[in-house]
mmCIF file of C-alpha atoms and ligand atoms in Angstrom:
data_model
loop_
_atom_site.group_PDB
_atom_site.id
_atom_site.type_symbol
_atom_site.label_atom_id
_atom_site.label_comp_id
_atom_site.label_asym_id
_atom_site.label_seq_id
_atom_site.Cartn_x
_atom_site.Cartn_y
_atom_site.Cartn_z
ATOM 1 C CA UNK A 119 94.929 126.966 99.317
ATOM 2 C CA UNK A 120 93.929 126.258 103.409
ATOM 3 C CA UNK A 121 91.382 124.068 103.452
ATOM 4 C CA UNK A 122 89.949 124.833 107.086
ATOM 5 C CA UNK A 123 88.155 121.466 109.046
ATOM 6 C CA UNK A 124 84.599 122.851 108.948
ATOM 7 C CA UNK A 125 84.791 124.023 105.879
ATOM 8 C CA UNK A 126 82.678 120.780 106.176
ATOM 9 C CA UNK A 127 79.167 121.889 107.953
ATOM 10 C CA UNK A 128 77.467 119.915 110.345
ATOM 11 C CA UNK A 129 74.566 118.808 107.912
ATOM 12 C CA UNK A 130 78.451 116.990 105.604
ATOM 13 C CA UNK A 131 79.639 115.938 108.590
ATOM 14 C CA UNK A 132 76.585 113.599 109.523
ATOM 15 C CA UNK A 133 76.341 112.702 105.683
ATOM 16 C CA UNK A 134 79.898 111.368 105.851
ATOM 17 C CA UNK A 135 79.014 109.595 109.392
ATOM 18 C CA UNK A 136 75.899 107.539 107.682
ATOM 19 C CA UNK A 137 78.105 106.666 104.691
ATOM 20 C CA UNK A 138 81.066 105.602 107.193
ATOM 21 C CA UNK A 139 78.292 103.762 109.027
ATOM 22 C CA UNK A 140 76.364 102.448 106.085
ATOM 23 C CA UNK A 141 79.426 101.233 104.670
ATOM 24 C CA UNK A 142 81.064 99.454 107.604
ATOM 25 C CA UNK A 143 76.993 97.731 107.815
ATOM 26 C CA UNK A 144 77.020 96.252 103.705
ATOM 27 C CA UNK A 145 80.218 94.873 104.389
ATOM 28 C CA UNK A 146 79.480 93.079 107.080
ATOM 29 C CA UNK A 147 76.329 91.918 105.734
ATOM 30 C CA UNK A 148 77.701 91.008 102.573
ATOM 31 C CA UNK A 149 80.575 89.135 104.710
ATOM 32 C CA UNK A 150 78.113 86.871 106.793
ATOM 33 C CA UNK A 151 76.228 86.259 103.618
ATOM 34 C CA UNK A 152 78.980 85.567 101.226
ATOM 35 C CA UNK A 153 79.735 82.813 104.438
ATOM 36 C CA UNK A 154 76.243 81.053 104.220
ATOM 37 C CA UNK A 155 77.028 80.089 100.783
ATOM 38 C CA UNK A 156 73.634 82.671 99.311
ATOM 39 C CA UNK A 157 76.494 85.237 97.071
ATOM 40 C CA UNK A 158 77.054 83.728 93.483
ATOM 41 C CA UNK A 159 81.315 85.125 93.193
ATOM 42 C CA UNK A 160 83.668 86.440 95.418
ATOM 43 C CA UNK A 161 83.665 89.517 97.356
ATOM 44 C CA UNK A 162 86.424 91.897 98.443
ATOM 45 C CA UNK A 163 86.033 94.157 101.909
ATOM 46 C CA UNK A 164 87.240 97.726 103.035
ATOM 47 C CA UNK A 165 86.343 97.045 106.265
ATOM 48 C CA UNK A 166 88.876 99.171 108.350
ATOM 49 C CA UNK A 167 89.250 101.648 105.261
ATOM 50 C CA UNK A 168 86.209 103.603 105.628
ATOM 51 C CA UNK A 169 88.056 107.413 106.282
ATOM 52 C CA UNK A 170 90.071 107.366 103.315
ATOM 53 C CA UNK A 171 87.644 105.302 101.255
ATOM 54 C CA UNK A 172 84.772 107.605 102.071
ATOM 55 C CA UNK A 173 87.454 111.180 102.753
ATOM 56 C CA UNK A 174 88.974 110.859 99.535
ATOM 57 C CA UNK A 175 85.887 110.806 97.001
ATOM 58 C CA UNK A 176 84.221 112.360 98.928
ATOM 59 C CA UNK A 177 85.958 115.905 98.015
ATOM 60 C CA UNK A 178 85.281 115.249 94.516
ATOM 61 C CA UNK A 179 82.493 117.739 92.639
ATOM 62 C CA UNK A 180 79.611 116.957 90.267
ATOM 63 C CA UNK A 181 81.734 116.589 86.830
ATOM 64 C CA UNK A 182 84.692 114.769 88.028
ATOM 65 C CA UNK A 183 84.708 111.328 87.891
ATOM 66 C CA UNK A 184 86.450 108.100 90.089
ATOM 67 C CA UNK A 185 88.285 105.017 88.938
ATOM 68 C CA UNK A 186 88.500 102.852 91.925
ATOM 69 C CA UNK A 187 89.331 99.151 92.308
ATOM 70 C CA UNK A 188 88.106 95.942 93.221
ATOM 71 C CA UNK A 189 88.089 97.113 97.279
ATOM 72 C CA UNK A 190 86.414 100.292 96.992
ATOM 73 C CA UNK A 191 83.029 99.768 97.087
ATOM 74 C CA UNK A 192 83.085 102.433 99.774
ATOM 75 C CA UNK A 193 84.068 105.509 97.268
ATOM 76 C CA UNK A 194 81.410 104.881 95.544
ATOM 77 C CA UNK A 195 78.965 105.558 98.544
ATOM 78 C CA UNK A 196 79.522 109.391 97.886
ATOM 79 C CA UNK A 197 78.695 108.960 94.190
ATOM 80 C CA UNK A 198 75.751 107.674 94.822
ATOM 81 C CA UNK A 199 75.938 104.516 94.687
ATOM 82 C CA UNK A 200 72.981 103.293 97.271
ATOM 83 C CA UNK A 201 72.337 99.761 99.322
ATOM 84 C CA UNK A 202 70.093 98.353 96.795
ATOM 85 C CA UNK A 203 72.536 98.821 93.569
ATOM 86 C CA UNK A 204 75.481 96.620 95.512
ATOM 87 C CA UNK A 205 73.450 93.653 96.429
ATOM 88 C CA UNK A 206 72.300 93.313 93.355
ATOM 89 C CA UNK A 207 75.990 93.864 91.988
ATOM 90 C CA UNK A 208 76.875 91.014 94.450
ATOM 91 C CA UNK A 209 74.012 88.834 93.640
ATOM 92 C CA UNK A 210 74.266 89.031 89.754
ATOM 93 C CA UNK A 211 70.882 89.953 89.282
ATOM 94 C CA UNK A 212 69.631 91.713 86.465
ATOM 95 C CA UNK A 213 68.870 94.819 87.431
ATOM 96 C CA UNK A 214 72.490 95.580 88.351
ATOM 97 C CA UNK A 215 74.806 98.109 87.245
ATOM 98 C CA UNK A 216 76.149 96.041 85.253
ATOM 99 C CA UNK A 217 73.026 93.774 84.201
ATOM 100 C CA UNK A 218 74.307 90.840 85.774
ATOM 101 C CA UNK A 219 77.774 90.487 84.956
ATOM 102 C CA UNK A 220 81.106 91.237 86.443
ATOM 103 C CA UNK A 221 79.782 90.257 90.257
ATOM 104 C CA UNK A 222 81.255 91.720 93.753
ATOM 105 C CA UNK A 223 82.714 95.104 92.852
ATOM 106 C CA UNK A 224 82.863 95.505 89.536
ATOM 107 C CA UNK A 225 80.834 98.186 89.215
ATOM 108 C CA UNK A 226 80.354 102.303 88.052
ATOM 109 C CA UNK A 227 77.847 104.302 86.691
ATOM 110 C CA UNK A 228 79.360 106.939 84.010
ATOM 111 C CA UNK A 229 76.244 109.559 84.527
ATOM 112 C CA UNK A 230 77.508 109.467 88.164
ATOM 113 C CA UNK A 231 81.308 109.979 87.031
ATOM 114 C CA UNK A 232 82.323 106.479 88.129
ATOM 115 C CA UNK A 233 84.090 103.718 86.139
ATOM 116 C CA UNK A 234 83.408 100.596 86.267
ATOM 117 C CA UNK A 235 86.447 98.896 88.011
ATOM 118 C CA UNK A 236 88.143 96.361 86.429
ATOM 119 C CA UNK A 237 90.566 92.994 87.775
ATOM 120 C CA UNK A 238 94.031 94.597 85.647
ATOM 121 C CA UNK A 239 95.375 96.234 88.451
ATOM 122 C CA UNK A 240 96.455 99.502 88.355
ATOM 123 C CA UNK A 241 94.111 99.819 84.873
ATOM 124 C CA UNK A 242 92.288 102.640 85.947
ATOM 125 C CA UNK A 243 95.479 104.569 86.690
ATOM 126 C CA UNK A 244 96.363 105.656 83.125
ATOM 127 C CA UNK A 245 92.677 105.705 82.119
ATOM 128 C CA UNK A 246 92.461 108.670 85.309
ATOM 129 C CA UNK A 247 95.169 110.469 83.535
ATOM 130 C CA UNK A 248 93.303 109.974 80.048
ATOM 131 C CA UNK A 249 90.197 111.500 81.505
ATOM 132 C CA UNK A 250 91.941 114.329 83.135
ATOM 133 C CA UNK A 251 94.243 114.608 79.986
ATOM 134 C CA UNK A 252 90.735 115.071 78.048
ATOM 135 C CA UNK A 253 89.164 117.747 80.601
ATOM 136 C CA UNK A 254 92.381 120.083 80.031
ATOM 137 C CA UNK A 255 92.434 119.447 76.784
ATOM 138 C CA UNK A 256 88.130 120.667 76.503
ATOM 139 C CA UNK A 257 89.366 123.569 79.209
ATOM 140 C CA UNK A 258 87.056 121.683 81.278
ATOM 141 C CA UNK A 259 87.689 122.319 84.773
ATOM 142 C CA UNK A 260 87.430 118.771 86.413
ATOM 143 C CA UNK A 261 89.322 116.694 88.313
ATOM 144 C CA UNK A 262 89.947 112.830 87.648
ATOM 145 C CA UNK A 263 90.757 110.413 90.702
ATOM 146 C CA UNK A 264 92.187 106.796 90.875
ATOM 147 C CA UNK A 265 92.203 104.487 93.797
ATOM 148 C CA UNK A 266 94.749 101.500 94.472
ATOM 149 C CA UNK A 267 96.739 100.148 97.000
ATOM 150 C CA UNK A 268 100.137 99.966 97.741
ATOM 151 C CA UNK A 269 100.901 96.088 96.309
ATOM 152 C CA UNK A 270 99.484 97.522 92.826
ATOM 153 C CA UNK A 271 102.305 100.748 92.532
ATOM 154 C CA UNK A 272 105.077 97.508 92.082
ATOM 155 C CA UNK A 273 103.538 97.748 88.321
ATOM 156 C CA UNK A 274 104.928 99.594 85.129
ATOM 157 C CA UNK A 275 101.198 100.957 84.624
ATOM 158 C CA UNK A 276 101.521 102.979 87.608
ATOM 159 C CA UNK A 277 104.785 104.652 87.230
ATOM 160 C CA UNK A 278 103.716 105.695 83.254
ATOM 161 C CA UNK A 279 100.426 107.046 84.241
ATOM 162 C CA UNK A 280 102.095 109.423 87.731
ATOM 163 C CA UNK A 281 104.163 110.474 84.781
ATOM 164 C CA UNK A 282 102.545 111.344 81.678
ATOM 165 C CA UNK A 283 100.637 113.190 83.639
ATOM 166 C CA UNK A 284 103.371 114.920 85.692
ATOM 167 C CA UNK A 285 105.394 115.735 82.778
ATOM 168 C CA UNK A 286 101.412 117.623 80.966
ATOM 169 C CA UNK A 287 100.439 118.512 84.309
ATOM 170 C CA UNK A 288 97.433 116.711 84.381
ATOM 171 C CA UNK A 289 94.512 117.660 86.539
ATOM 172 C CA UNK A 290 94.133 113.905 88.304
ATOM 173 C CA UNK A 291 94.850 112.650 91.807
ATOM 174 C CA UNK A 292 96.568 109.459 92.560
ATOM 175 C CA UNK A 293 95.460 108.387 95.889
ATOM 176 C CA UNK A 294 97.095 104.821 97.167
ATOM 177 C CA UNK A 295 95.194 102.763 100.217
ATOM 178 C CA UNK A 296 98.586 101.574 101.873
ATOM 179 C CA UNK A 297 96.825 98.987 103.737
ATOM 180 C CA UNK A 298 99.833 96.522 104.793
ATOM 181 C CA UNK A 299 99.046 93.734 102.485
ATOM 182 C CA UNK A 300 98.953 93.083 98.540
ATOM 183 C CA UNK A 301 96.921 89.691 99.095
ATOM 184 C CA UNK A 302 99.890 87.864 101.830
ATOM 185 C CA UNK A 303 102.767 89.804 101.194
ATOM 186 C CA UNK A 304 103.437 92.529 103.993
ATOM 187 C CA UNK A 305 104.694 95.772 102.080
ATOM 188 C CA UNK A 306 108.392 95.658 103.481
ATOM 189 C CA UNK A 307 108.008 92.289 100.902
ATOM 190 C CA UNK A 308 106.943 94.254 98.156
ATOM 191 C CA UNK A 309 109.628 98.020 98.196
ATOM 192 C CA UNK A 310 112.156 99.177 99.445
ATOM 193 C CA UNK A 311 111.017 102.653 99.685
ATOM 194 C CA UNK A 312 109.596 103.390 103.572
ATOM 195 C CA UNK A 313 106.562 105.473 101.685
ATOM 196 C CA UNK A 314 104.761 104.900 98.988
ATOM 197 C CA UNK A 315 104.846 108.678 98.811
ATOM 198 C CA UNK A 316 108.370 108.399 98.970
ATOM 199 C CA UNK A 317 108.106 107.645 94.882
ATOM 200 C CA UNK A 318 106.474 111.596 94.103
ATOM 201 C CA UNK A 319 109.749 112.847 94.070
ATOM 202 C CA UNK A 320 110.604 110.634 91.048
ATOM 203 C CA UNK A 321 107.918 112.265 89.035
ATOM 204 C CA UNK A 322 108.228 115.844 90.827
ATOM 205 C CA UNK A 323 104.814 116.300 92.011
ATOM 206 C CA UNK A 324 103.945 116.450 95.820
ATOM 207 C CA UNK A 325 103.448 112.602 97.788
ATOM 208 C CA UNK A 326 101.137 113.802 100.187
ATOM 209 C CA UNK A 327 100.992 111.352 103.579
ATOM 210 C CA UNK A 328 97.858 110.459 105.676
ATOM 211 C CA UNK A 329 96.452 109.315 108.176
ATOM 212 C CA UNK A 330 94.090 106.756 106.670
ATOM 213 C CA UNK A 331 91.751 105.740 109.605
ATOM 214 C CA UNK A 332 91.457 109.775 110.400
ATOM 215 C CA UNK A 333 88.118 111.013 107.744
ATOM 216 C CA UNK A 334 89.348 114.486 107.919
ATOM 217 C CA UNK A 335 92.573 114.462 107.343
ATOM 218 C CA UNK A 336 91.921 111.829 104.437
ATOM 219 C CA UNK A 337 89.369 114.703 103.572
ATOM 220 C CA UNK A 338 91.613 117.490 103.811
ATOM 221 C CA UNK A 339 94.865 116.841 102.170
ATOM 222 C CA UNK A 340 92.298 115.333 99.447
ATOM 223 C CA UNK A 341 90.297 118.250 99.243
ATOM 224 C CA UNK A 342 93.714 120.626 98.958
ATOM 225 C CA UNK A 343 94.700 117.804 95.977
ATOM 226 C CA UNK A 344 91.429 118.352 94.081
ATOM 227 C CA UNK A 345 91.510 122.274 94.158
ATOM 228 C CA UNK A 346 94.662 122.319 93.339
ATOM 229 C CA UNK A 347 94.746 120.081 90.382
ATOM 230 C CA UNK A 348 91.294 122.055 89.578
ATOM 231 C CA UNK A 349 93.595 125.563 89.091
ATOM 232 C CA UNK A 350 95.716 123.733 87.073
ATOM 233 C CA UNK A 351 98.595 122.872 89.775
ATOM 234 C CA UNK A 352 98.646 118.775 88.323
ATOM 235 C CA UNK A 353 98.657 115.853 89.765
ATOM 236 C CA UNK A 354 99.110 114.809 93.608
ATOM 237 C CA UNK A 355 99.989 111.599 95.297
ATOM 238 C CA UNK A 356 98.247 110.389 98.424
ATOM 239 C CA UNK A 357 99.221 107.970 100.535
ATOM 240 C CA UNK A 358 96.826 106.903 103.352
ATOM 241 C CA UNK A 359 98.055 104.394 105.750
ATOM 242 C CA UNK A 360 95.762 101.573 107.206
ATOM 243 C CA UNK A 361 95.091 98.752 107.611
ATOM 244 C CA UNK A 362 92.800 95.770 105.929
ATOM 245 C CA UNK A 363 91.212 94.539 108.080
ATOM 246 C CA UNK A 364 89.794 91.541 106.780
ATOM 247 C CA UNK A 365 91.588 88.856 104.597
ATOM 248 C CA UNK A 366 92.113 89.650 100.501
ATOM 249 C CA UNK A 367 88.824 88.575 100.111
ATOM 250 C CA UNK A 368 85.962 86.388 101.732
ATOM 251 C CA UNK A 369 87.782 82.860 101.585
ATOM 252 C CA UNK A 370 90.670 84.272 102.918
ATOM 253 C CA UNK A 371 91.370 84.173 106.844
ATOM 254 C CA UNK A 372 94.584 86.234 106.527
ATOM 255 C CA UNK A 373 95.868 83.552 109.028
ATOM 256 C CA UNK A 374 99.334 85.348 108.292
ATOM 257 C CA UNK A 375 98.382 88.779 110.148
ATOM 258 C CA UNK A 376 99.660 88.218 113.676
ATOM 259 C CA UNK A 377 96.960 89.292 116.344
ATOM 260 C CA UNK A 378 98.568 92.412 117.545
ATOM 261 C CA UNK A 379 99.010 93.864 114.254
ATOM 262 C CA UNK A 380 95.187 93.766 114.119
ATOM 263 C CA UNK A 381 94.437 94.791 118.193
ATOM 264 C CA UNK A 382 96.821 98.054 117.182
ATOM 265 C CA UNK A 383 94.033 98.661 114.081
ATOM 266 C CA UNK A 384 91.253 97.852 115.965
ATOM 267 C CA UNK A 385 92.113 100.450 118.707
ATOM 268 C CA UNK A 386 92.610 103.333 115.774
ATOM 269 C CA UNK A 387 88.714 102.739 113.851
ATOM 270 C CA UNK A 388 87.812 105.015 111.987
ATOM 271 C CA UNK A 389 84.297 104.900 112.730
ATOM 272 C CA UNK A 390 84.731 105.021 116.270
ATOM 273 C CA UNK A 391 87.702 108.147 115.902
ATOM 274 C CA UNK A 392 85.208 110.051 113.964
ATOM 275 C CA UNK A 393 81.951 109.100 116.638
ATOM 276 C CA UNK A 394 84.666 110.754 119.004
ATOM 277 C CA UNK A 395 85.212 113.678 117.030
ATOM 278 C CA UNK A 396 81.330 114.436 116.055
ATOM 279 C CA UNK A 397 80.568 113.484 120.088
ATOM 280 C CA UNK A 398 83.717 116.210 121.441
ATOM 281 C CA UNK A 399 81.885 118.557 118.833
ATOM 282 C CA UNK A 400 78.460 118.498 120.416
ATOM 283 C CA UNK A 401 77.321 117.152 117.063
ATOM 284 C CA UNK A 402 76.604 113.634 118.328
ATOM 285 C CA UNK A 403 75.268 112.229 121.286
ATOM 286 C CA UNK A 404 73.501 108.391 122.085
ATOM 287 C CA UNK A 405 70.534 109.517 120.451
ATOM 288 C CA UNK A 406 71.412 110.875 117.173
ATOM 289 C CA UNK A 407 74.030 107.860 117.217
ATOM 290 C CA UNK A 408 70.873 105.407 117.542
ATOM 291 C CA UNK A 409 68.957 107.166 114.470
ATOM 292 C CA UNK A 410 71.658 106.516 112.053
ATOM 293 C CA UNK A 411 72.626 103.598 112.803
ATOM 294 C CA UNK A 412 68.709 102.495 112.443
ATOM 295 C CA UNK A 413 68.612 104.536 109.261
ATOM 296 C CA UNK A 414 71.706 102.256 108.175
ATOM 297 C CA UNK A 415 69.933 99.024 109.030
ATOM 298 C CA UNK A 416 66.680 99.618 107.296
ATOM 299 C CA UNK A 417 68.437 100.573 104.201
ATOM 300 C CA UNK A 418 70.329 97.478 104.448
ATOM 301 C CA UNK A 419 67.944 94.735 104.757
ATOM 302 C CA UNK A 420 65.486 97.122 102.700
ATOM 303 C CA UNK A 421 68.710 96.479 100.128
ATOM 304 C CA UNK A 422 69.516 92.630 100.736
ATOM 305 C CA UNK A 423 65.328 91.725 100.315
ATOM 306 C CA UNK A 424 65.079 93.702 97.132
ATOM 307 C CA UNK A 425 68.317 92.066 95.464
ATOM 308 C CA UNK A 426 67.078 88.946 96.997
ATOM 309 C CA UNK A 427 63.318 89.347 95.246
ATOM 310 C CA UNK A 428 65.170 90.676 91.963
ATOM 311 C CA UNK A 429 65.536 88.891 88.670
ATOM 312 C CA UNK A 430 68.575 87.427 87.707
ATOM 313 C CA UNK A 431 69.624 87.807 83.252
ATOM 314 C CA UNK A 432 67.968 86.019 80.834
ATOM 315 C CA UNK A 433 70.869 84.543 78.768
ATOM 316 C CA UNK A 434 70.436 86.502 75.478
ATOM 317 C CA UNK A 435 72.249 89.502 77.909
ATOM 318 C CA UNK A 436 75.577 87.445 78.075
ATOM 319 C CA UNK A 437 76.812 89.101 74.749
ATOM 320 C CA UNK A 438 75.431 92.408 76.204
ATOM 321 C CA UNK A 439 77.699 94.743 76.529
ATOM 322 C CA UNK A 440 80.662 93.178 75.145
ATOM 323 C CA UNK A 441 82.976 95.072 72.915
ATOM 324 C CA UNK A 442 85.296 92.470 71.229
ATOM 325 C CA UNK A 443 85.634 88.758 72.369
HETATM 326 C C1 LIG B 286 97.991 93.266 86.991
HETATM 327 C C2 LIG B 286 97.661 92.170 88.229
HETATM 328 N N1 LIG B 286 98.393 91.442 88.486
HETATM 329 C C3 LIG B 286 97.881 90.749 89.618
HETATM 330 C C4 LIG B 286 96.992 90.551 90.420
HETATM 331 C C5 LIG B 286 95.741 89.345 90.717
HETATM 332 N N2 LIG B 286 95.528 90.271 92.130
HETATM 333 C C6 LIG B 286 94.627 91.069 92.617
HETATM 334 S S1 LIG B 286 94.214 91.622 93.810
HETATM 335 C C7 LIG B 286 96.383 91.459 94.073
HETATM 336 C C8 LIG B 286 96.463 92.534 95.443
HETATM 337 C C9 LIG B 286 96.412 93.601 95.784
HETATM 338 O O1 LIG B 286 97.069 94.553 96.286
HETATM 339 P P1 LIG B 286 97.247 95.988 96.495
HETATM 340 O O2 LIG B 286 97.112 96.827 95.135
HETATM 341 O O3 LIG B 286 97.264 96.431 97.616
HETATM 342 O O4 LIG B 286 95.122 96.145 97.345
HETATM 343 P P2 LIG B 286 94.821 95.308 98.044
HETATM 344 O O5 LIG B 286 94.188 94.169 97.805
HETATM 345 O O6 LIG B 286 95.694 95.095 99.496
HETATM 346 O O7 LIG B 286 93.508 96.351 98.885
HETATM 347 C C10 LIG B 286 96.458 90.920 93.317
HETATM 348 C C11 LIG B 286 97.746 90.209 93.389
HETATM 349 C C12 LIG B 286 95.824 91.408 89.100
HETATM 350 N N3 LIG B 286 94.534 92.068 89.431
HETATM 351 N N4 LIG B 286 96.337 92.405 88.298
#
């Protein structure tokens, strides 16, 4: 199926621009709060990954499901997670999606089709395959999408999930965000294949490489994969080449990454590239950019204040939602 660049209208393109700016602004503020000792837990930021984080999940429809990891808060923005929910989660307040448990990005909402993230990687690859199997058995035209980093592809569960999805021809899209590092380990020490997508041939499914800093390409290729899955064409593996622009977590200054590499990827900033795309098409100018940035800043300010003034959970809530111990 051919998806044209502008199956996205002006409204959707500007919506995407708002979400990219919002994701960046939320993460910048989280970084500042963390460094100031204001957050009780860790932070895992996807700064620089906005194009694939938002572009891939934007291709999902209502009724589809998303399984993100520790770094993928931004993937939840197109699914309707709000800035207030993000900050409530990071402040571990009672009103958060996990009722004050789990901290940082370990949140999700089944009503909006997003599984709450778990730490073990990539445990949501098998879960996404399972959801896709349920859709197939019930003859529902729904699609599951799972995210993970390239480091997670070394774990056995990753291969098992893709194998079973391939053998059973399940409606699932596997997104691998290849951001150059798994903690401090560079890709060349993680695998011998040149591309994660090369592994797809072992499971006889399409393996697609996208420029992970180009949101139009990320969206288009994912959209094709989502529609192929929905029409019974089975799973796709999408590898997005990008860069983790901050450390693994807030405590990590990533001194093991050469400055040249950061400089190179700074020039490929996905937000600047999308701004150029919009400007060239007459959809963005200084005034409309200012308006979007203003709305984003207001939303972040409101969310931080709201979270800071929100109560912590009561002690008795510690055992709520616990199914086994
Ligand atoms: C099974 C398992 N082993 C180890 C860890 C510890 N861990 C958390 S994140 C991480 C690095 C993951 O790298 P990658 O999959 O490339 O994702 P990225 O953090 O780069 O987004 C590791 C080793 C874990 N969460 N789960």
